[in-house]
PDB file of C-alpha atoms in Angstrom:
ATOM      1  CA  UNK A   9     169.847 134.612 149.781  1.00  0.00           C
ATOM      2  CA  UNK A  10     166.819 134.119 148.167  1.00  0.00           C
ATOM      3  CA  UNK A  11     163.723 132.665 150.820  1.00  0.00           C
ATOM      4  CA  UNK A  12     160.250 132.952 151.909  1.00  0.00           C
ATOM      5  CA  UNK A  13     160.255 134.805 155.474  1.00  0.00           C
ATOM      6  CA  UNK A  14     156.890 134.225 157.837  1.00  0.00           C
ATOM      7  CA  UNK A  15     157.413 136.421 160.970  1.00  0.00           C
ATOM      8  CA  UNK A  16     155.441 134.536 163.715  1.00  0.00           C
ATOM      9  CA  UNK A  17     156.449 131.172 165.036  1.00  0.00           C
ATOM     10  CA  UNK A  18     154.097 130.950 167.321  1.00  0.00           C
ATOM     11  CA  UNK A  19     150.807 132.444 167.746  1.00  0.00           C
ATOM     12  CA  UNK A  20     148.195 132.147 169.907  1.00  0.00           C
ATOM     13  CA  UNK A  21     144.531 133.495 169.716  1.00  0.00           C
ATOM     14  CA  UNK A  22     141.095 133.563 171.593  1.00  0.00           C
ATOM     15  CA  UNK A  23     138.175 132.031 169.304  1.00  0.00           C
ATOM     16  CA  UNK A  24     136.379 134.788 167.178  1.00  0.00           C
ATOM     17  CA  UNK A  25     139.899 137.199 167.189  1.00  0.00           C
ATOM     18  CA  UNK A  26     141.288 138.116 163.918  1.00  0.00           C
ATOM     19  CA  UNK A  27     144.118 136.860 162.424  1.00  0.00           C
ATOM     20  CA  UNK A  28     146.574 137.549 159.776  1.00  0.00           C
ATOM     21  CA  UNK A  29     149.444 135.643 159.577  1.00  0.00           C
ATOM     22  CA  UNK A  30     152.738 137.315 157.704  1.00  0.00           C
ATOM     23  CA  UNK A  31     154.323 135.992 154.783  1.00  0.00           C
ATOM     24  CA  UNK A  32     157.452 137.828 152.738  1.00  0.00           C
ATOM     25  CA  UNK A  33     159.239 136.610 150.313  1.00  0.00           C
ATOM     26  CA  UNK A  34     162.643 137.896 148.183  1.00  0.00           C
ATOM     27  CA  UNK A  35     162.250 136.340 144.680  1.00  0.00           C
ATOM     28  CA  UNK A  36     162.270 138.497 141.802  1.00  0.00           C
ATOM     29  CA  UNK A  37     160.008 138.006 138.574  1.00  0.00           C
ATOM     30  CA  UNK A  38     157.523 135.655 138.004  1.00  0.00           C
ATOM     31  CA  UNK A  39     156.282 134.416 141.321  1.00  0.00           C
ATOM     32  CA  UNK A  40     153.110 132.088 142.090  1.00  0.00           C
ATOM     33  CA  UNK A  41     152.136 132.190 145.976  1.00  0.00           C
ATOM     34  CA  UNK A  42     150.278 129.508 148.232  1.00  0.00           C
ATOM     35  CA  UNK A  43     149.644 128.830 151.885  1.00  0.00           C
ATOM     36  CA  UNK A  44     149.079 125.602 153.163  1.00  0.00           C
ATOM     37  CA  UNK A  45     147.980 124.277 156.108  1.00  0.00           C
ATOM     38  CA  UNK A  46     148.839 121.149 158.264  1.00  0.00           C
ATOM     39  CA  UNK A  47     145.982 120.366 161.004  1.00  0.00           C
ATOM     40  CA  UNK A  48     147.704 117.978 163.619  1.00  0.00           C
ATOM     41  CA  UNK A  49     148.375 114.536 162.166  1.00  0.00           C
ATOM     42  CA  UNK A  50     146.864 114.971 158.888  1.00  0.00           C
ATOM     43  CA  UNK A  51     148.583 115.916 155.399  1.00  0.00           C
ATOM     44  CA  UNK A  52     149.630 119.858 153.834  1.00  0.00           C
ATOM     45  CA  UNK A  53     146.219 121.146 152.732  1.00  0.00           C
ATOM     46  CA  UNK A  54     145.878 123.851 150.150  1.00  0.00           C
ATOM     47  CA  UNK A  55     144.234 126.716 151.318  1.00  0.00           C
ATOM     48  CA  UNK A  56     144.563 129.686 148.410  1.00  0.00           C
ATOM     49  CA  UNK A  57     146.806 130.399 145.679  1.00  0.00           C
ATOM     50  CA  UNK A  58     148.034 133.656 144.019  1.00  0.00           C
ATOM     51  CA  UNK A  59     148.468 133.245 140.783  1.00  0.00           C
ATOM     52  CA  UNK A  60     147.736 136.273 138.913  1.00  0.00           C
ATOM     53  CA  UNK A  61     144.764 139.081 138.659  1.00  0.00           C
ATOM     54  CA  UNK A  62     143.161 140.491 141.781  1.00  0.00           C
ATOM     55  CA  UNK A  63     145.579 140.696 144.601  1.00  0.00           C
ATOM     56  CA  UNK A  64     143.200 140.183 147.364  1.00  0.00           C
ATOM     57  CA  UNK A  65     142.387 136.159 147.069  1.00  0.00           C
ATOM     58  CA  UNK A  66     139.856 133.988 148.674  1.00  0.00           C
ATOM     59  CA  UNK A  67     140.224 130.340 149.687  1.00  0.00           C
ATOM     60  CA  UNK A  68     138.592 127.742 152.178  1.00  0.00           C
ATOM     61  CA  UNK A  69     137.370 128.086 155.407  1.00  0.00           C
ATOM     62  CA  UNK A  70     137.070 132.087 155.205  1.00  0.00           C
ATOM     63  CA  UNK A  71     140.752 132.452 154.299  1.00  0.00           C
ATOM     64  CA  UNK A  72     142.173 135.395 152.410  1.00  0.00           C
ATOM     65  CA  UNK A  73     145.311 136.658 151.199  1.00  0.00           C
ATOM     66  CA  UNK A  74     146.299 139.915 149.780  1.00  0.00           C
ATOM     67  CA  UNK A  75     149.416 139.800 147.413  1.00  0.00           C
ATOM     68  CA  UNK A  76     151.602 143.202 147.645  1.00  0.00           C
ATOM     69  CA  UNK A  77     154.062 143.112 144.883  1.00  0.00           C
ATOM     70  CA  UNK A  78     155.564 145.862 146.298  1.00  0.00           C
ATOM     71  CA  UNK A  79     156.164 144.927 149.628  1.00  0.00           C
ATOM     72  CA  UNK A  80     157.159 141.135 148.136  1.00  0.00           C
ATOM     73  CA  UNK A  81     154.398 140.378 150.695  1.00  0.00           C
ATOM     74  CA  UNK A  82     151.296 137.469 150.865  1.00  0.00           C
ATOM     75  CA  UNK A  83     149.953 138.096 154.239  1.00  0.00           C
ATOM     76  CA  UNK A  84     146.887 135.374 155.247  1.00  0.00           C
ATOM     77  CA  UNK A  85     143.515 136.839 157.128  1.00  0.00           C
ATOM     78  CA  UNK A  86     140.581 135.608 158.684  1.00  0.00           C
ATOM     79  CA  UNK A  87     138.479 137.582 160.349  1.00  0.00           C
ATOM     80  CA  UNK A  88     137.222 135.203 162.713  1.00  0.00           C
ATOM     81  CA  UNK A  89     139.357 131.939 164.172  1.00  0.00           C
ATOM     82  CA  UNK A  90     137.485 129.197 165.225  1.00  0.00           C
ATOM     83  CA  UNK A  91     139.153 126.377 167.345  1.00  0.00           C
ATOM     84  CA  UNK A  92     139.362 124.146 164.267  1.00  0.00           C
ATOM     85  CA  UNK A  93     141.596 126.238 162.727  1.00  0.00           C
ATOM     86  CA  UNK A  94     144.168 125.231 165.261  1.00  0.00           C
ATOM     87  CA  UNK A  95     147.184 124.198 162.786  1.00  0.00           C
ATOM     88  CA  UNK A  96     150.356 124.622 160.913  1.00  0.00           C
ATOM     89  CA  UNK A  97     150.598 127.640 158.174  1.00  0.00           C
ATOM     90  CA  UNK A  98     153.298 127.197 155.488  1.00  0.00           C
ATOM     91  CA  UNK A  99     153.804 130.169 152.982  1.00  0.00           C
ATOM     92  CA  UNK A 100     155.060 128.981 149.457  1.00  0.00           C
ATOM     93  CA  UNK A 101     156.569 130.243 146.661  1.00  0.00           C
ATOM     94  CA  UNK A 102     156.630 128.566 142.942  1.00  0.00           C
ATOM     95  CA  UNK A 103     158.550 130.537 140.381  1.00  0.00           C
ATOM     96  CA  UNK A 104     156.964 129.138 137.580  1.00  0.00           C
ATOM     97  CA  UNK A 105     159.669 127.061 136.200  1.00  0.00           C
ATOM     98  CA  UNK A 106     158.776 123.369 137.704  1.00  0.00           C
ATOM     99  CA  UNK A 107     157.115 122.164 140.527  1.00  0.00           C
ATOM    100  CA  UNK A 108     159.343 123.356 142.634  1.00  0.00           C
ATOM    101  CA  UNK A 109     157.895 124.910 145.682  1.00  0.00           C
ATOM    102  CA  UNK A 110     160.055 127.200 148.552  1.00  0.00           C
ATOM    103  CA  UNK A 111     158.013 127.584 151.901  1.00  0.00           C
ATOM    104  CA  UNK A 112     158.063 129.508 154.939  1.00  0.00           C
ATOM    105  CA  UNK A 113     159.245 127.623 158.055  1.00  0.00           C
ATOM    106  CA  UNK A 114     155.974 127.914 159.105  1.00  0.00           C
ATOM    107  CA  UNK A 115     153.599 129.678 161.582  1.00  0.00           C
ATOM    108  CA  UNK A 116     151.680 127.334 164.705  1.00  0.00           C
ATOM    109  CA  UNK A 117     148.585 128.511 165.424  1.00  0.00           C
ATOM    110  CA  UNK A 118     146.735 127.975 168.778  1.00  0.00           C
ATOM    111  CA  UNK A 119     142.731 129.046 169.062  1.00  0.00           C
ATOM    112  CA  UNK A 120     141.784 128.865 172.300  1.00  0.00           C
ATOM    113  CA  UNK A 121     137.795 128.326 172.626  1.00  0.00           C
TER     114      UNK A 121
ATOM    115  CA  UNK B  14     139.946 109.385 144.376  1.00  0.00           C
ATOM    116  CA  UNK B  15     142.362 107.718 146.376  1.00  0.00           C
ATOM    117  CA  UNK B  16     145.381 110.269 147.177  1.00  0.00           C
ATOM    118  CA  UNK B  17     149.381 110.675 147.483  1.00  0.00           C
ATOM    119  CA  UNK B  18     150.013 106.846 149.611  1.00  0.00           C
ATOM    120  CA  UNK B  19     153.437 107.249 151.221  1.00  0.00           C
ATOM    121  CA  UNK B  20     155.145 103.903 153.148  1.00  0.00           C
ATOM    122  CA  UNK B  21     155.739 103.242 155.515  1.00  0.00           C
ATOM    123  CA  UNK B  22     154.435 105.631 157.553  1.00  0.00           C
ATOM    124  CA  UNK B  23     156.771 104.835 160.602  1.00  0.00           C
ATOM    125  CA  UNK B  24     160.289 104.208 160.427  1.00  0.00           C
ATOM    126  CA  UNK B  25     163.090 103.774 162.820  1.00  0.00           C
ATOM    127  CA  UNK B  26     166.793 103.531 161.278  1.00  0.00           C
ATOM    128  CA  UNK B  27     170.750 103.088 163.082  1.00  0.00           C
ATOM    129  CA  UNK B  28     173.204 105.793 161.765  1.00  0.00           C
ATOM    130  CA  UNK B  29     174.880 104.243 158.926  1.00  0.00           C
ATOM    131  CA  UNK B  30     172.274 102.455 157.669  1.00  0.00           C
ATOM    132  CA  UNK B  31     170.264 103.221 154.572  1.00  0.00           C
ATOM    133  CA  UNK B  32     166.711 103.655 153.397  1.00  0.00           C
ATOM    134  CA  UNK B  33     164.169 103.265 150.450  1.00  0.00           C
ATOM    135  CA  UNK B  34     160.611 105.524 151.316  1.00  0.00           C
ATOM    136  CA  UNK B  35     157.839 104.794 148.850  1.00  0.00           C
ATOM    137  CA  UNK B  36     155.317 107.318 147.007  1.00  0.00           C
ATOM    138  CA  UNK B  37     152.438 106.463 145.056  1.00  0.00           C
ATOM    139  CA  UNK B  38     150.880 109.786 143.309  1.00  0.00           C
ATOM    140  CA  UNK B  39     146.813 109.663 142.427  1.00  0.00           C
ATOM    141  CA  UNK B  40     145.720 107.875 139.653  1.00  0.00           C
ATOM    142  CA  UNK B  41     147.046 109.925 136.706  1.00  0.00           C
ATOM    143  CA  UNK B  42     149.579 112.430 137.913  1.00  0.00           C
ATOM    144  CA  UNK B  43     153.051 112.010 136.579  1.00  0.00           C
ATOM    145  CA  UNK B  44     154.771 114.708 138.281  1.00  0.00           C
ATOM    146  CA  UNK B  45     156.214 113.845 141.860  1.00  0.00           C
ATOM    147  CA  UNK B  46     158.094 115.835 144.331  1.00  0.00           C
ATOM    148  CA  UNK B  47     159.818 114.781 147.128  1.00  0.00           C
ATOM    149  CA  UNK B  48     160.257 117.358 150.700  1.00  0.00           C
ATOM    150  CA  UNK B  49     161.949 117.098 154.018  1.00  0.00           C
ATOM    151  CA  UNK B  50     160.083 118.598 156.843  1.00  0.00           C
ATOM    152  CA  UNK B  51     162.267 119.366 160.217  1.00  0.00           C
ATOM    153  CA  UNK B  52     160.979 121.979 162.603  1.00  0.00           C
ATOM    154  CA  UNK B  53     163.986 123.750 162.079  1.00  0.00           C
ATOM    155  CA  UNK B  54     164.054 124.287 158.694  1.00  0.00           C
ATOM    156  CA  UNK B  55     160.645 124.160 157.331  1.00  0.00           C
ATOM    157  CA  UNK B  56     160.004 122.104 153.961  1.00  0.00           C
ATOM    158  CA  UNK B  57     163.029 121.872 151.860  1.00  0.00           C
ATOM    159  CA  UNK B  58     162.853 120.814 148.311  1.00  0.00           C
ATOM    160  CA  UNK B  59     164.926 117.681 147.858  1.00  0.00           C
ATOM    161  CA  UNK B  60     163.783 116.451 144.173  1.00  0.00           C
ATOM    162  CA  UNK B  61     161.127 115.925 141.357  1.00  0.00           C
ATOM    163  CA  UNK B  62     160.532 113.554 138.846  1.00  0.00           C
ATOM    164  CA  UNK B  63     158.671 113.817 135.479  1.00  0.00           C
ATOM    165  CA  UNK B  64     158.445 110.732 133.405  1.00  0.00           C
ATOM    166  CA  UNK B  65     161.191 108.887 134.816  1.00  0.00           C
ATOM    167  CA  UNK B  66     163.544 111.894 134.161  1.00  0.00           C
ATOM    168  CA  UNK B  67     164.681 113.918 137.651  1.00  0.00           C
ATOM    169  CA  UNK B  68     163.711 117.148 136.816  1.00  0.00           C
ATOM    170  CA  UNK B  69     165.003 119.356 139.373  1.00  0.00           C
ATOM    171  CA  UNK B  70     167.234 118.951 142.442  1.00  0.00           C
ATOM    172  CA  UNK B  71     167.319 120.742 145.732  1.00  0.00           C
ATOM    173  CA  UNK B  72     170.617 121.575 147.707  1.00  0.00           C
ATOM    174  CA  UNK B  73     170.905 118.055 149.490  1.00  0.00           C
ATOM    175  CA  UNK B  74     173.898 115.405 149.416  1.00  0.00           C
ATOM    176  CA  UNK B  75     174.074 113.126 147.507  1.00  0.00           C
ATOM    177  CA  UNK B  76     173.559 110.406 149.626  1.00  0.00           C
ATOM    178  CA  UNK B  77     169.546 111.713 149.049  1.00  0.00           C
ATOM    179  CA  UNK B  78     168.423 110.064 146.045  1.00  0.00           C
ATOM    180  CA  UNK B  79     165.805 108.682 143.734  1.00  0.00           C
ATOM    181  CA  UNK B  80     163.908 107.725 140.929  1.00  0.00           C
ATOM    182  CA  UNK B  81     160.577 107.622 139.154  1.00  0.00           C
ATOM    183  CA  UNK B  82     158.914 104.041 137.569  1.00  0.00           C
ATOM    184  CA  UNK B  83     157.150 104.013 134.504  1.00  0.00           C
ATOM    185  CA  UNK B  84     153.687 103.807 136.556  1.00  0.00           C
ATOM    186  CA  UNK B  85     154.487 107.576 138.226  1.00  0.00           C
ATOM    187  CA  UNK B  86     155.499 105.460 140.963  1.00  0.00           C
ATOM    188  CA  UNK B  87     158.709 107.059 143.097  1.00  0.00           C
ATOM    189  CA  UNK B  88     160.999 106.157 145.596  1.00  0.00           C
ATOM    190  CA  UNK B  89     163.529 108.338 147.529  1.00  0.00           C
ATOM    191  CA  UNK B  90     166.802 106.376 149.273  1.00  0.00           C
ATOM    192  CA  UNK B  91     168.942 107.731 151.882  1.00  0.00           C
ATOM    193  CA  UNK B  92     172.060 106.046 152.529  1.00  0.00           C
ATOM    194  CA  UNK B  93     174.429 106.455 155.414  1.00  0.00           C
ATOM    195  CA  UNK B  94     171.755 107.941 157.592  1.00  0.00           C
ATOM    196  CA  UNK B  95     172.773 110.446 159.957  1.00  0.00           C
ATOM    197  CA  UNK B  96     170.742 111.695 163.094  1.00  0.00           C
ATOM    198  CA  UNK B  97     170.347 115.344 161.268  1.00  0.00           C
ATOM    199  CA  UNK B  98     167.935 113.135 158.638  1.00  0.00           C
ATOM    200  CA  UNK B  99     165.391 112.562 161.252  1.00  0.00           C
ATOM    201  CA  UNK B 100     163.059 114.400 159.560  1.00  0.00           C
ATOM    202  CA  UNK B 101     158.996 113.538 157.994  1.00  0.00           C
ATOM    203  CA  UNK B 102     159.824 113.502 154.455  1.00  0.00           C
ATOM    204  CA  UNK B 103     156.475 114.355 152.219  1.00  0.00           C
ATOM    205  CA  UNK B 104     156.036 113.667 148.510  1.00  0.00           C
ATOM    206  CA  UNK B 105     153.667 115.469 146.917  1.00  0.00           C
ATOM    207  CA  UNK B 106     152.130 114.726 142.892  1.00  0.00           C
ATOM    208  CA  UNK B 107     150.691 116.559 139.776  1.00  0.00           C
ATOM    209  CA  UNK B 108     149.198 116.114 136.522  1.00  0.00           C
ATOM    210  CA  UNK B 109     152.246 117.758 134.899  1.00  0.00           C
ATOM    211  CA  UNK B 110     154.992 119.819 135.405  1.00  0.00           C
ATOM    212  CA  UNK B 111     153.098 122.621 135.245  1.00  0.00           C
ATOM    213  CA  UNK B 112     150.392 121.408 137.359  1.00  0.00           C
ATOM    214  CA  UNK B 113     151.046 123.599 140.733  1.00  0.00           C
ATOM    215  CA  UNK B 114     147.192 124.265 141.388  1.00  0.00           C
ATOM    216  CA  UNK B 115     147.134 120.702 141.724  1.00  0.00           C
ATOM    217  CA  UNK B 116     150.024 119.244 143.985  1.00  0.00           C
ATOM    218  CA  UNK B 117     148.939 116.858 146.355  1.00  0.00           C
ATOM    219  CA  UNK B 118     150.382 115.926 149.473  1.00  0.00           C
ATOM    220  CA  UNK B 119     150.811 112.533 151.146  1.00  0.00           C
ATOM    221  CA  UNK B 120     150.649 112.117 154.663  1.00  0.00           C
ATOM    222  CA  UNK B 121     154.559 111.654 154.976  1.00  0.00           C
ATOM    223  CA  UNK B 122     157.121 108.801 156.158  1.00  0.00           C
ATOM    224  CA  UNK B 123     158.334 109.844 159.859  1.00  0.00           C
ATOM    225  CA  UNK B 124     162.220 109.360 159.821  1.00  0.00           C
ATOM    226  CA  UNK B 125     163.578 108.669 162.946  1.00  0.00           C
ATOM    227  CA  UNK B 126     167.561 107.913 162.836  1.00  0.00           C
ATOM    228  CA  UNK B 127     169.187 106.741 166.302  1.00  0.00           C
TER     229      UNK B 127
END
């Protein structure tokens, strides 16, 4: 079946550690690719899209993802966590048809300071 | 601007009963989308609307429906609530259809069915 796969449930990290944060996904074609994030009671938060053009993307807060077609894969980095980044990360896949959106089940991230 | 306003925020619900949740998209998006978040599943699409019109349907029963007002406004009814629906549902708006870069999120009614 078709779906967006992130690997880690659950991760937990010292302040200044590196992160990256899987993300694969099993749609063919056309694909558009997003993360989110959810910081404790607040809503989803756009954080970087993939649209088209240079794999390797930038978005807020020193986020970046790197889109393998190959690998089906949209894997989120940051070299350095800070506490604040303690939050929810949803992968998400649009196929270009619609706003439609298929996400990850999401990947909790703990920074301890 | 003012963002994605869901209502209520809150709500508590018997099995068997049924349920209108409210979304107001930002001032000048027509497209709205409506999600269920469990933290089994993840976000699941359930619907979205584009002028009035439901556009696109996820894999849900039917007792998950809704609709679209001329103002962009949309609402999303359960009936027949079951404890599995316990969920936050999130609605999320756009300029258009094609719109993605700019989907908004509300904050989400909490579902709680006892």
């Amino acid at each position: 079946a078709q779906s967006v796969s992130q690997h880690n449930h659950h991760v937990i990290l010292s302040e200044a550690a590196s992160l990256e944060l899987g993300c694969n996904y099993s749609y063919g074609g056309t694909v558009n690719l997003f993360w989110y994030v959810q910081y404790p009671g607040q809503h989803l938060q756009l954080l970087l899209k993939y649209f088209s053009g240079d794999p390797l993307v930038k978005g807020i807060k020193g986020f970046e993802a790197e889109f393998i077609k190959s690998k089906f894969s949209f894997n989120l980095r940051k070299p350095s966590v800070q506490w604040s980044d303690t939050a929810e990360y949803f992968c998400a896949v649009n196929l270009g048809t619609g706003n439609q959106f298929y996400f990850g089940t999401g990947t909790s991230l703990t920074v301890i300071p | 601007k003012a963002g994605v306003t869901q209502t209520p925020r809150y709500l508590i619900k018997t099995r068997g009963q049924q349920v209108t949740l409210s979304c107001s998209p930002i001032s000048g998006h027509r497209s709205v989308s409506w999600y269920q978040q469990t933290p089994g599943q993840g976000l699941q699409f359930l619907f979205e609307y584009f002028s009035e019109t439901q556009r696109n349907k996820g894999n849900f029963p039917g007792r998950f429906s809704g609709r679209q007002f001329s103002n962009s406004r949309s609402e999303m009814n359960v009936s027949t609530l079951e404890l599995g629906d316990s969920a936050l549902y999130l609605c999320a708006s756009s300029t258009s259809r094609g719109d993605i870069a700019g989907y908004t999120f509300g904050s989400g009614t909490r579902l709680t069915v006892v």
